[in-house]
Amino acid sequence: MVFAVEERDRLRERLIELARLDPDITGAAVTGSLAVGSGDRWSDLDLAFAVRGPLGAALERWTGRMYRDFGAVHHWDLPSGSTVYRVFLLPGWLEVDIGFTPQDEFGPRGPNWRADFGPVARPASTTPSDPADPSSLAGLAWHHAWHARVCIQRRRWWQAEYWISAVRDRVLALVCLRSGQPTDYAKGAHLLPERLTAPLEAALVRSLDEAELRRALGAAVTAFGAELRHTDPELADRLRPMLSELDPGGRGGG
C-alpha cells in the first residue's frame, strides 16, 4: 500500500514541530520538490536540520524517534561534506530524507529550499560520496527500486530504465562486497562465479515498453531480495512485504 499525500503532509508538520522542540536543532527547512510546489503524490519528504554541536547525538536521537514513533523499516546515510543525509524508509514506501548540518553551515544547496525557522548561512556546494557498506548499498537498492516503480507510474520510461539499471548495479555491488571483490564500477563483476551473476541478467531492460520495464524491475527486486538474505537476513525479512509490492510476480525476493 502506497502512502497518502495527507499522511506525508501530516508527517512533515509533525517532524518540523518536533524539530522546534529539540534544543539541539536550531533551524529547519523543507527541501526537494515539495519546497517549491512541484511535487506530486509520489514525491519524497525532504527536510534539512541545523544542528548545534556534534551531529552524532542528534542523528542517534532522531533515528530512534523515526523507528519508535513513525515505524521506520530501514535507514542509510549519504554523507556530503559536513552534512549527513539520513534516508529513512517508512511503511507505505514513504521515504523521508533528513539532512543534518552543523548550524554554522546551514543553508540552501540548490533552488529547492524553503526555510521554516532558524538562521541561514550560505554553505559551499559539495558532492555526495558513494557509500559502499552493506547497509548503504541495500538502502540505495530499495531507494532505486521504489523510484523505478514511481517512474513507471509516471510513464517516464527512460528514467524508469535508469533506476532499474541502478538497482541491478547496487545488487551487483552487494554481491561483490560479500565475495571480497571490488564494488566500484563493476570492477569485480568479472571475478564472480556465474551462479551469482546469472540472476541479474534477467534485470537487463530489453525495451522501453511498460510491460518490459515492469518485468525487469520485478527481476531486479527478486535478485535484491535474494542477495539481502545473505547479507542481512533480518532486514530481508522486514523489507520482504514491501518489496513484494514492487514485483509484479509477488516474489519480492522471498
PDB file of C-alpha atoms in Angstrom:
ATOM      1  CA  MET A   1       0.000   0.000   0.000  1.00  0.00           C
ATOM      2  CA  VAL A   2       1.390   3.390  -1.030  1.00  0.00           C
ATOM      3  CA  PHE A   3       1.359   6.312   1.413  1.00  0.00           C
ATOM      4  CA  ALA A   4      -1.310   9.004   1.155  1.00  0.00           C
ATOM      5  CA  VAL A   5      -0.370  12.610   0.413  1.00  0.00           C
ATOM      6  CA  GLU A   6      -2.219  13.707   3.548  1.00  0.00           C
ATOM      7  CA  GLU A   7      -0.129  11.288   5.592  1.00  0.00           C
ATOM      8  CA  ARG A   8       3.075  12.746   4.161  1.00  0.00           C
ATOM      9  CA  ASP A   9       1.895  16.305   4.864  1.00  0.00           C
ATOM     10  CA  ARG A  10       0.980  15.487   8.448  1.00  0.00           C
ATOM     11  CA  LEU A  11       4.349  13.851   8.979  1.00  0.00           C
ATOM     12  CA  ARG A  12       6.159  16.892   7.591  1.00  0.00           C
ATOM     13  CA  GLU A  13       4.356  19.202  10.010  1.00  0.00           C
ATOM     14  CA  ARG A  14       4.952  16.838  12.919  1.00  0.00           C
ATOM     15  CA  LEU A  15       8.676  16.496  12.224  1.00  0.00           C
ATOM     16  CA  ILE A  16       9.136  20.254  11.961  1.00  0.00           C
ATOM     17  CA  GLU A  17       7.171  20.691  15.195  1.00  0.00           C
ATOM     18  CA  LEU A  18       9.468  18.174  16.901  1.00  0.00           C
ATOM     19  CA  ALA A  19      12.499  19.965  15.470  1.00  0.00           C
ATOM     20  CA  ARG A  20      11.333  23.227  17.040  1.00  0.00           C
ATOM     21  CA  LEU A  21      11.113  21.457  20.400  1.00  0.00           C
ATOM     22  CA  ASP A  22      14.584  19.934  20.093  1.00  0.00           C
ATOM     23  CA  PRO A  23      17.147  22.213  21.814  1.00  0.00           C
ATOM     24  CA  ASP A  24      19.920  20.921  19.535  1.00  0.00           C
ATOM     25  CA  ILE A  25      18.042  21.758  16.314  1.00  0.00           C
ATOM     26  CA  THR A  26      18.452  25.473  15.607  1.00  0.00           C
ATOM     27  CA  GLY A  27      16.920  25.588  12.136  1.00  0.00           C
ATOM     28  CA  ALA A  28      14.801  23.566   9.729  1.00  0.00           C
ATOM     29  CA  ALA A  29      13.846  23.733   6.077  1.00  0.00           C
ATOM     30  CA  VAL A  30      11.761  21.804   3.593  1.00  0.00           C
ATOM     31  CA  THR A  31      13.858  20.831   0.581  1.00  0.00           C
ATOM     32  CA  GLY A  32      13.323  18.948  -2.660  1.00  0.00           C
ATOM     33  CA  SER A  33      10.311  19.238  -4.930  1.00  0.00           C
ATOM     34  CA  LEU A  34       7.840  19.867  -2.093  1.00  0.00           C
ATOM     35  CA  ALA A  35       9.710  23.050  -1.164  1.00  0.00           C
ATOM     36  CA  VAL A  36       8.785  24.722  -4.440  1.00  0.00           C
ATOM     37  CA  GLY A  37       5.385  23.197  -5.097  1.00  0.00           C
ATOM     38  CA  SER A  38       6.499  20.892  -7.896  1.00  0.00           C
ATOM     39  CA  GLY A  39       5.979  17.612  -6.042  1.00  0.00           C
ATOM     40  CA  ASP A  40       3.253  15.092  -6.676  1.00  0.00           C
ATOM     41  CA  ARG A  41       1.706  12.154  -4.811  1.00  0.00           C
ATOM     42  CA  TRP A  42       4.883  10.121  -5.302  1.00  0.00           C
ATOM     43  CA  SER A  43       7.338  12.715  -4.005  1.00  0.00           C
ATOM     44  CA  ASP A  44       9.629  12.008  -1.056  1.00  0.00           C
ATOM     45  CA  LEU A  45       9.670  14.119   2.091  1.00  0.00           C
ATOM     46  CA  ASP A  46      12.971  16.028   2.271  1.00  0.00           C
ATOM     47  CA  LEU A  47      13.972  18.084   5.301  1.00  0.00           C
ATOM     48  CA  ALA A  48      17.130  19.854   6.453  1.00  0.00           C
ATOM     49  CA  PHE A  49      18.064  20.471  10.084  1.00  0.00           C
ATOM     50  CA  ALA A  50      20.693  22.796  11.562  1.00  0.00           C
ATOM     51  CA  VAL A  51      22.413  21.067  14.481  1.00  0.00           C
ATOM     52  CA  ARG A  52      24.054  22.714  17.479  1.00  0.00           C
ATOM     53  CA  GLY A  53      27.223  20.824  18.405  1.00  0.00           C
ATOM     54  CA  PRO A  54      28.367  17.414  17.079  1.00  0.00           C
ATOM     55  CA  LEU A  55      25.941  15.671  14.739  1.00  0.00           C
ATOM     56  CA  GLY A  56      26.219  12.234  16.366  1.00  0.00           C
ATOM     57  CA  ALA A  57      23.850  12.794  19.272  1.00  0.00           C
ATOM     58  CA  ALA A  58      21.177  14.387  17.079  1.00  0.00           C
ATOM     59  CA  LEU A  59      21.463  11.610  14.497  1.00  0.00           C
ATOM     60  CA  GLU A  60      21.085   8.944  17.168  1.00  0.00           C
ATOM     61  CA  ARG A  61      18.143  10.662  18.858  1.00  0.00           C
ATOM     62  CA  TRP A  62      16.234  11.305  15.643  1.00  0.00           C
ATOM     63  CA  THR A  63      16.918   7.824  14.312  1.00  0.00           C
ATOM     64  CA  GLY A  64      15.450   6.321  17.454  1.00  0.00           C
ATOM     65  CA  ARG A  65      12.431   8.587  17.093  1.00  0.00           C
ATOM     66  CA  MET A  66      11.849   7.608  13.456  1.00  0.00           C
ATOM     67  CA  TYR A  67      11.833   3.915  14.352  1.00  0.00           C
ATOM     68  CA  ARG A  68       9.946   4.215  17.626  1.00  0.00           C
ATOM     69  CA  ASP A  69       7.309   6.794  16.713  1.00  0.00           C
ATOM     70  CA  PHE A  70       6.965   6.507  12.957  1.00  0.00           C
ATOM     71  CA  GLY A  71       7.663   2.839  12.224  1.00  0.00           C
ATOM     72  CA  ALA A  72      10.829   3.218  10.130  1.00  0.00           C
ATOM     73  CA  VAL A  73      11.800  -0.001   8.365  1.00  0.00           C
ATOM     74  CA  HIS A  74      15.397   0.872   7.409  1.00  0.00           C
ATOM     75  CA  HIS A  75      17.786   3.788   7.096  1.00  0.00           C
ATOM     76  CA  TRP A  76      21.092   4.596   5.462  1.00  0.00           C
ATOM     77  CA  ASP A  77      23.419   7.584   5.215  1.00  0.00           C
ATOM     78  CA  LEU A  78      24.626   9.712   2.330  1.00  0.00           C
ATOM     79  CA  PRO A  79      27.423  11.990   3.605  1.00  0.00           C
ATOM     80  CA  SER A  80      28.083  15.234   1.752  1.00  0.00           C
ATOM     81  CA  GLY A  81      30.810  17.426   3.193  1.00  0.00           C
ATOM     82  CA  SER A  82      29.906  18.212   6.783  1.00  0.00           C
ATOM     83  CA  THR A  83      26.269  17.182   6.234  1.00  0.00           C
ATOM     84  CA  VAL A  84      24.865  13.707   6.784  1.00  0.00           C
ATOM     85  CA  TYR A  85      21.697  12.912   4.854  1.00  0.00           C
ATOM     86  CA  ARG A  86      19.927  10.116   6.713  1.00  0.00           C
ATOM     87  CA  VAL A  87      17.431   8.377   4.455  1.00  0.00           C
ATOM     88  CA  PHE A  88      14.530   6.601   6.178  1.00  0.00           C
ATOM     89  CA  LEU A  89      12.089   4.139   4.664  1.00  0.00           C
ATOM     90  CA  LEU A  90       8.659   4.192   6.311  1.00  0.00           C
ATOM     91  CA  PRO A  91       5.686   1.890   5.694  1.00  0.00           C
ATOM     92  CA  GLY A  92       3.781   2.616   2.513  1.00  0.00           C
ATOM     93  CA  TRP A  93       7.028   3.466   0.705  1.00  0.00           C
ATOM     94  CA  LEU A  94       7.176   6.877   2.313  1.00  0.00           C
ATOM     95  CA  GLU A  95      10.803   7.985   2.034  1.00  0.00           C
ATOM     96  CA  VAL A  96      11.960  10.648   4.481  1.00  0.00           C
ATOM     97  CA  ASP A  97      15.357  12.244   3.853  1.00  0.00           C
ATOM     98  CA  ILE A  98      16.705  14.415   6.679  1.00  0.00           C
ATOM     99  CA  GLY A  99      19.914  16.387   6.194  1.00  0.00           C
ATOM    100  CA  PHE A 100      21.783  17.086   9.445  1.00  0.00           C
ATOM    101  CA  THR A 101      24.162  20.051   9.052  1.00  0.00           C
ATOM    102  CA  PRO A 102      26.300  21.986  11.573  1.00  0.00           C
ATOM    103  CA  GLN A 103      24.380  25.166  12.364  1.00  0.00           C
ATOM    104  CA  ASP A 104      27.106  27.485  11.060  1.00  0.00           C
ATOM    105  CA  GLU A 105      26.828  25.859   7.603  1.00  0.00           C
ATOM    106  CA  PHE A 106      23.061  25.533   7.441  1.00  0.00           C
ATOM    107  CA  GLY A 107      21.676  26.962   4.215  1.00  0.00           C
ATOM    108  CA  PRO A 108      20.392  26.176   0.720  1.00  0.00           C
ATOM    109  CA  ARG A 109      22.422  23.907  -1.552  1.00  0.00           C
ATOM    110  CA  GLY A 110      20.177  24.406  -4.520  1.00  0.00           C
ATOM    111  CA  PRO A 111      16.968  26.176  -5.578  1.00  0.00           C
ATOM    112  CA  ASN A 112      14.605  23.690  -3.913  1.00  0.00           C
ATOM    113  CA  TRP A 113      14.736  25.105  -0.413  1.00  0.00           C
ATOM    114  CA  ARG A 114      12.140  26.678   1.897  1.00  0.00           C
ATOM    115  CA  ALA A 115      13.327  27.696   5.352  1.00  0.00           C
ATOM    116  CA  ASP A 116      10.908  27.104   8.208  1.00  0.00           C
ATOM    117  CA  PHE A 117      12.862  28.538  11.135  1.00  0.00           C
ATOM    118  CA  GLY A 118      16.386  29.405  12.211  1.00  0.00           C
ATOM    119  CA  PRO A 119      19.286  31.445  10.767  1.00  0.00           C
ATOM    120  CA  VAL A 120      20.525  30.537   7.290  1.00  0.00           C
ATOM    121  CA  ALA A 121      24.125  30.613   6.046  1.00  0.00           C
ATOM    122  CA  ARG A 122      25.439  30.058   2.530  1.00  0.00           C
ATOM    123  CA  PRO A 123      27.481  26.851   2.574  1.00  0.00           C
ATOM    124  CA  ALA A 124      29.676  25.817  -0.320  1.00  0.00           C
ATOM    125  CA  SER A 125      28.248  23.093  -2.527  1.00  0.00           C
ATOM    126  CA  THR A 126      29.695  19.608  -2.120  1.00  0.00           C
ATOM    127  CA  THR A 127      29.439  16.327  -3.949  1.00  0.00           C
ATOM    128  CA  PRO A 128      27.877  13.358  -2.086  1.00  0.00           C
ATOM    129  CA  SER A 129      30.109  10.378  -1.531  1.00  0.00           C
ATOM    130  CA  ASP A 130      29.290   6.927  -2.873  1.00  0.00           C
ATOM    131  CA  PRO A 131      28.785   4.604   0.116  1.00  0.00           C
ATOM    132  CA  ALA A 132      29.998   1.016  -0.178  1.00  0.00           C
ATOM    133  CA  ASP A 133      28.918  -0.602   3.093  1.00  0.00           C
ATOM    134  CA  PRO A 134      26.185  -3.268   3.037  1.00  0.00           C
ATOM    135  CA  SER A 135      23.504  -1.179   4.737  1.00  0.00           C
ATOM    136  CA  SER A 136      24.042   1.813   2.461  1.00  0.00           C
ATOM    137  CA  LEU A 137      24.083  -0.348  -0.652  1.00  0.00           C
ATOM    138  CA  ALA A 138      20.870  -2.023   0.486  1.00  0.00           C
ATOM    139  CA  GLY A 139      19.359   1.387   1.125  1.00  0.00           C
ATOM    140  CA  LEU A 140      20.306   2.591  -2.321  1.00  0.00           C
ATOM    141  CA  ALA A 141      18.820  -0.578  -3.832  1.00  0.00           C
ATOM    142  CA  TRP A 142      15.385  -0.144  -2.259  1.00  0.00           C
ATOM    143  CA  HIS A 143      15.535   3.589  -2.963  1.00  0.00           C
ATOM    144  CA  HIS A 144      16.241   2.974  -6.648  1.00  0.00           C
ATOM    145  CA  ALA A 145      13.622   0.219  -6.885  1.00  0.00           C
ATOM    146  CA  TRP A 146      10.925   2.456  -5.484  1.00  0.00           C
ATOM    147  CA  HIS A 147      11.873   5.314  -7.790  1.00  0.00           C
ATOM    148  CA  ALA A 148      11.802   2.929 -10.743  1.00  0.00           C
ATOM    149  CA  ARG A 149       8.249   1.989  -9.798  1.00  0.00           C
ATOM    150  CA  VAL A 150       7.291   5.652  -9.457  1.00  0.00           C
ATOM    151  CA  CYS A 151       8.764   6.475 -12.876  1.00  0.00           C
ATOM    152  CA  ILE A 152       6.751   3.660 -14.449  1.00  0.00           C
ATOM    153  CA  GLN A 153       3.624   5.062 -12.817  1.00  0.00           C
ATOM    154  CA  ARG A 154       4.546   8.499 -14.156  1.00  0.00           C
ATOM    155  CA  ARG A 155       5.180   6.981 -17.601  1.00  0.00           C
ATOM    156  CA  ARG A 156       8.746   8.238 -17.658  1.00  0.00           C
ATOM    157  CA  TRP A 157      10.180   5.268 -19.496  1.00  0.00           C
ATOM    158  CA  TRP A 158      13.797   6.371 -19.834  1.00  0.00           C
ATOM    159  CA  GLN A 159      14.007   7.415 -16.213  1.00  0.00           C
ATOM    160  CA  ALA A 160      12.460   4.105 -15.158  1.00  0.00           C
ATOM    161  CA  GLU A 161      15.121   2.264 -17.153  1.00  0.00           C
ATOM    162  CA  TYR A 162      17.798   4.340 -15.427  1.00  0.00           C
ATOM    163  CA  TRP A 163      16.566   3.400 -11.949  1.00  0.00           C
ATOM    164  CA  ILE A 164      16.081  -0.282 -12.798  1.00  0.00           C
ATOM    165  CA  SER A 165      19.657  -0.452 -14.039  1.00  0.00           C
ATOM    166  CA  ALA A 166      20.747   1.351 -10.872  1.00  0.00           C
ATOM    167  CA  VAL A 167      19.033  -1.320  -8.737  1.00  0.00           C
ATOM    168  CA  ARG A 168      20.867  -4.022 -10.653  1.00  0.00           C
ATOM    169  CA  ASP A 169      24.180  -2.207 -10.200  1.00  0.00           C
ATOM    170  CA  ARG A 170      23.704  -1.904  -6.432  1.00  0.00           C
ATOM    171  CA  VAL A 171      22.786  -5.564  -6.090  1.00  0.00           C
ATOM    172  CA  LEU A 172      25.885  -6.441  -8.098  1.00  0.00           C
ATOM    173  CA  ALA A 173      27.920  -4.284  -5.712  1.00  0.00           C
ATOM    174  CA  LEU A 174      26.425  -6.162  -2.748  1.00  0.00           C
ATOM    175  CA  VAL A 175      27.418  -9.473  -4.345  1.00  0.00           C
ATOM    176  CA  CYS A 176      30.931  -8.178  -4.976  1.00  0.00           C
ATOM    177  CA  LEU A 177      31.221  -6.894  -1.416  1.00  0.00           C
ATOM    178  CA  ARG A 178      30.114 -10.223   0.030  1.00  0.00           C
ATOM    179  CA  SER A 179      32.562 -12.033  -2.240  1.00  0.00           C
ATOM    180  CA  GLY A 180      35.514  -9.811  -1.360  1.00  0.00           C
ATOM    181  CA  GLN A 181      35.703  -8.216  -4.814  1.00  0.00           C
ATOM    182  CA  PRO A 182      35.890  -4.509  -5.778  1.00  0.00           C
ATOM    183  CA  THR A 183      32.482  -2.813  -5.765  1.00  0.00           C
ATOM    184  CA  ASP A 184      33.041   0.373  -7.781  1.00  0.00           C
ATOM    185  CA  TYR A 185      32.039   0.483 -11.435  1.00  0.00           C
ATOM    186  CA  ALA A 186      31.508  -3.316 -11.549  1.00  0.00           C
ATOM    187  CA  LYS A 187      35.293  -3.800 -11.439  1.00  0.00           C
ATOM    188  CA  GLY A 188      34.884  -7.072  -9.570  1.00  0.00           C
ATOM    189  CA  ALA A 189      31.924  -8.415 -11.532  1.00  0.00           C
ATOM    190  CA  HIS A 190      34.008 -10.497 -13.957  1.00  0.00           C
ATOM    191  CA  LEU A 191      35.585 -12.270 -10.978  1.00  0.00           C
ATOM    192  CA  LEU A 192      32.252 -13.543  -9.690  1.00  0.00           C
ATOM    193  CA  PRO A 193      31.003 -17.057 -10.465  1.00  0.00           C
ATOM    194  CA  GLU A 194      28.161 -17.264 -12.966  1.00  0.00           C
ATOM    195  CA  ARG A 195      25.775 -18.674 -10.362  1.00  0.00           C
ATOM    196  CA  LEU A 196      25.935 -15.283  -8.596  1.00  0.00           C
ATOM    197  CA  THR A 197      25.598 -13.084 -11.657  1.00  0.00           C
ATOM    198  CA  ALA A 198      23.117 -15.096 -13.740  1.00  0.00           C
ATOM    199  CA  PRO A 199      20.013 -13.920 -11.799  1.00  0.00           C
ATOM    200  CA  LEU A 200      20.926 -10.321 -12.599  1.00  0.00           C
ATOM    201  CA  GLU A 201      20.813 -10.922 -16.348  1.00  0.00           C
ATOM    202  CA  ALA A 202      17.025 -11.043 -16.111  1.00  0.00           C
ATOM    203  CA  ALA A 203      17.108  -7.477 -14.770  1.00  0.00           C
ATOM    204  CA  LEU A 204      18.524  -6.144 -18.053  1.00  0.00           C
ATOM    205  CA  VAL A 205      15.935  -3.884 -19.686  1.00  0.00           C
ATOM    206  CA  ARG A 206      15.295  -5.004 -23.273  1.00  0.00           C
ATOM    207  CA  SER A 207      12.950  -2.214 -24.358  1.00  0.00           C
ATOM    208  CA  LEU A 208      11.055   0.803 -23.039  1.00  0.00           C
ATOM    209  CA  ASP A 209       7.726  -0.998 -23.225  1.00  0.00           C
ATOM    210  CA  GLU A 210       5.834  -0.655 -19.943  1.00  0.00           C
ATOM    211  CA  ALA A 211       5.354  -4.399 -19.535  1.00  0.00           C
ATOM    212  CA  GLU A 212       9.068  -4.973 -20.113  1.00  0.00           C
ATOM    213  CA  LEU A 213      10.042  -2.312 -17.599  1.00  0.00           C
ATOM    214  CA  ARG A 214       7.788  -3.901 -15.002  1.00  0.00           C
ATOM    215  CA  ARG A 215       9.243  -7.327 -15.768  1.00  0.00           C
ATOM    216  CA  ALA A 216      12.828  -6.097 -15.451  1.00  0.00           C
ATOM    217  CA  LEU A 217      12.013  -4.274 -12.215  1.00  0.00           C
ATOM    218  CA  GLY A 218      10.482  -7.454 -10.819  1.00  0.00           C
ATOM    219  CA  ALA A 219      13.641  -9.384 -11.711  1.00  0.00           C
ATOM    220  CA  ALA A 220      15.855  -6.741 -10.110  1.00  0.00           C
ATOM    221  CA  VAL A 221      13.753  -6.710  -6.938  1.00  0.00           C
ATOM    222  CA  THR A 222      13.826 -10.518  -6.767  1.00  0.00           C
ATOM    223  CA  ALA A 223      17.611 -10.536  -7.124  1.00  0.00           C
ATOM    224  CA  PHE A 224      17.886  -7.856  -4.444  1.00  0.00           C
ATOM    225  CA  GLY A 225      15.735  -9.806  -2.008  1.00  0.00           C
ATOM    226  CA  ALA A 226      17.725 -12.981  -2.630  1.00  0.00           C
ATOM    227  CA  GLU A 227      21.061 -11.230  -2.071  1.00  0.00           C
ATOM    228  CA  LEU A 228      19.765  -9.490   1.026  1.00  0.00           C
ATOM    229  CA  ARG A 229      19.038 -12.871   2.595  1.00  0.00           C
ATOM    230  CA  HIS A 230      22.794 -13.458   2.512  1.00  0.00           C
ATOM    231  CA  THR A 231      23.971 -10.025   3.614  1.00  0.00           C
ATOM    232  CA  ASP A 232      21.270  -9.057   6.136  1.00  0.00           C
ATOM    233  CA  PRO A 233      18.570 -11.708   6.740  1.00  0.00           C
ATOM    234  CA  GLU A 234      16.819  -9.605   9.372  1.00  0.00           C
ATOM    235  CA  LEU A 235      16.496  -6.654   7.002  1.00  0.00           C
ATOM    236  CA  ALA A 236      15.392  -9.038   4.247  1.00  0.00           C
ATOM    237  CA  ASP A 237      12.505 -10.143   6.458  1.00  0.00           C
ATOM    238  CA  ARG A 238      11.498  -6.551   7.214  1.00  0.00           C
ATOM    239  CA  LEU A 239      11.628  -5.473   3.586  1.00  0.00           C
ATOM    240  CA  ARG A 240      10.029  -8.574   2.034  1.00  0.00           C
ATOM    241  CA  PRO A 241       6.388  -7.384   2.299  1.00  0.00           C
ATOM    242  CA  MET A 242       7.249  -4.012   0.790  1.00  0.00           C
ATOM    243  CA  LEU A 243       9.466  -5.403  -1.949  1.00  0.00           C
ATOM    244  CA  SER A 244       6.681  -7.775  -2.942  1.00  0.00           C
ATOM    245  CA  GLU A 245       4.589  -4.728  -3.825  1.00  0.00           C
ATOM    246  CA  LEU A 246       7.185  -3.727  -6.427  1.00  0.00           C
ATOM    247  CA  ASP A 247       7.424  -7.186  -8.017  1.00  0.00           C
ATOM    248  CA  PRO A 248       4.542  -7.958 -10.395  1.00  0.00           C
ATOM    249  CA  GLY A 249       5.065 -11.662  -9.678  1.00  0.00           C
ATOM    250  CA  GLY A 250       4.685 -11.077  -5.972  1.00  0.00           C
ATOM    251  CA  ARG A 251       8.022 -12.715  -5.248  1.00  0.00           C
ATOM    252  CA  GLY A 252       9.784  -9.815  -3.533  1.00  0.00           C
ATOM    253  CA  GLY A 253      12.890 -11.913  -3.266  1.00  0.00           C
ATOM    254  CA  GLY A 254      11.081 -14.224  -0.899  1.00  0.00           C
TER     255      GLY A 254
END
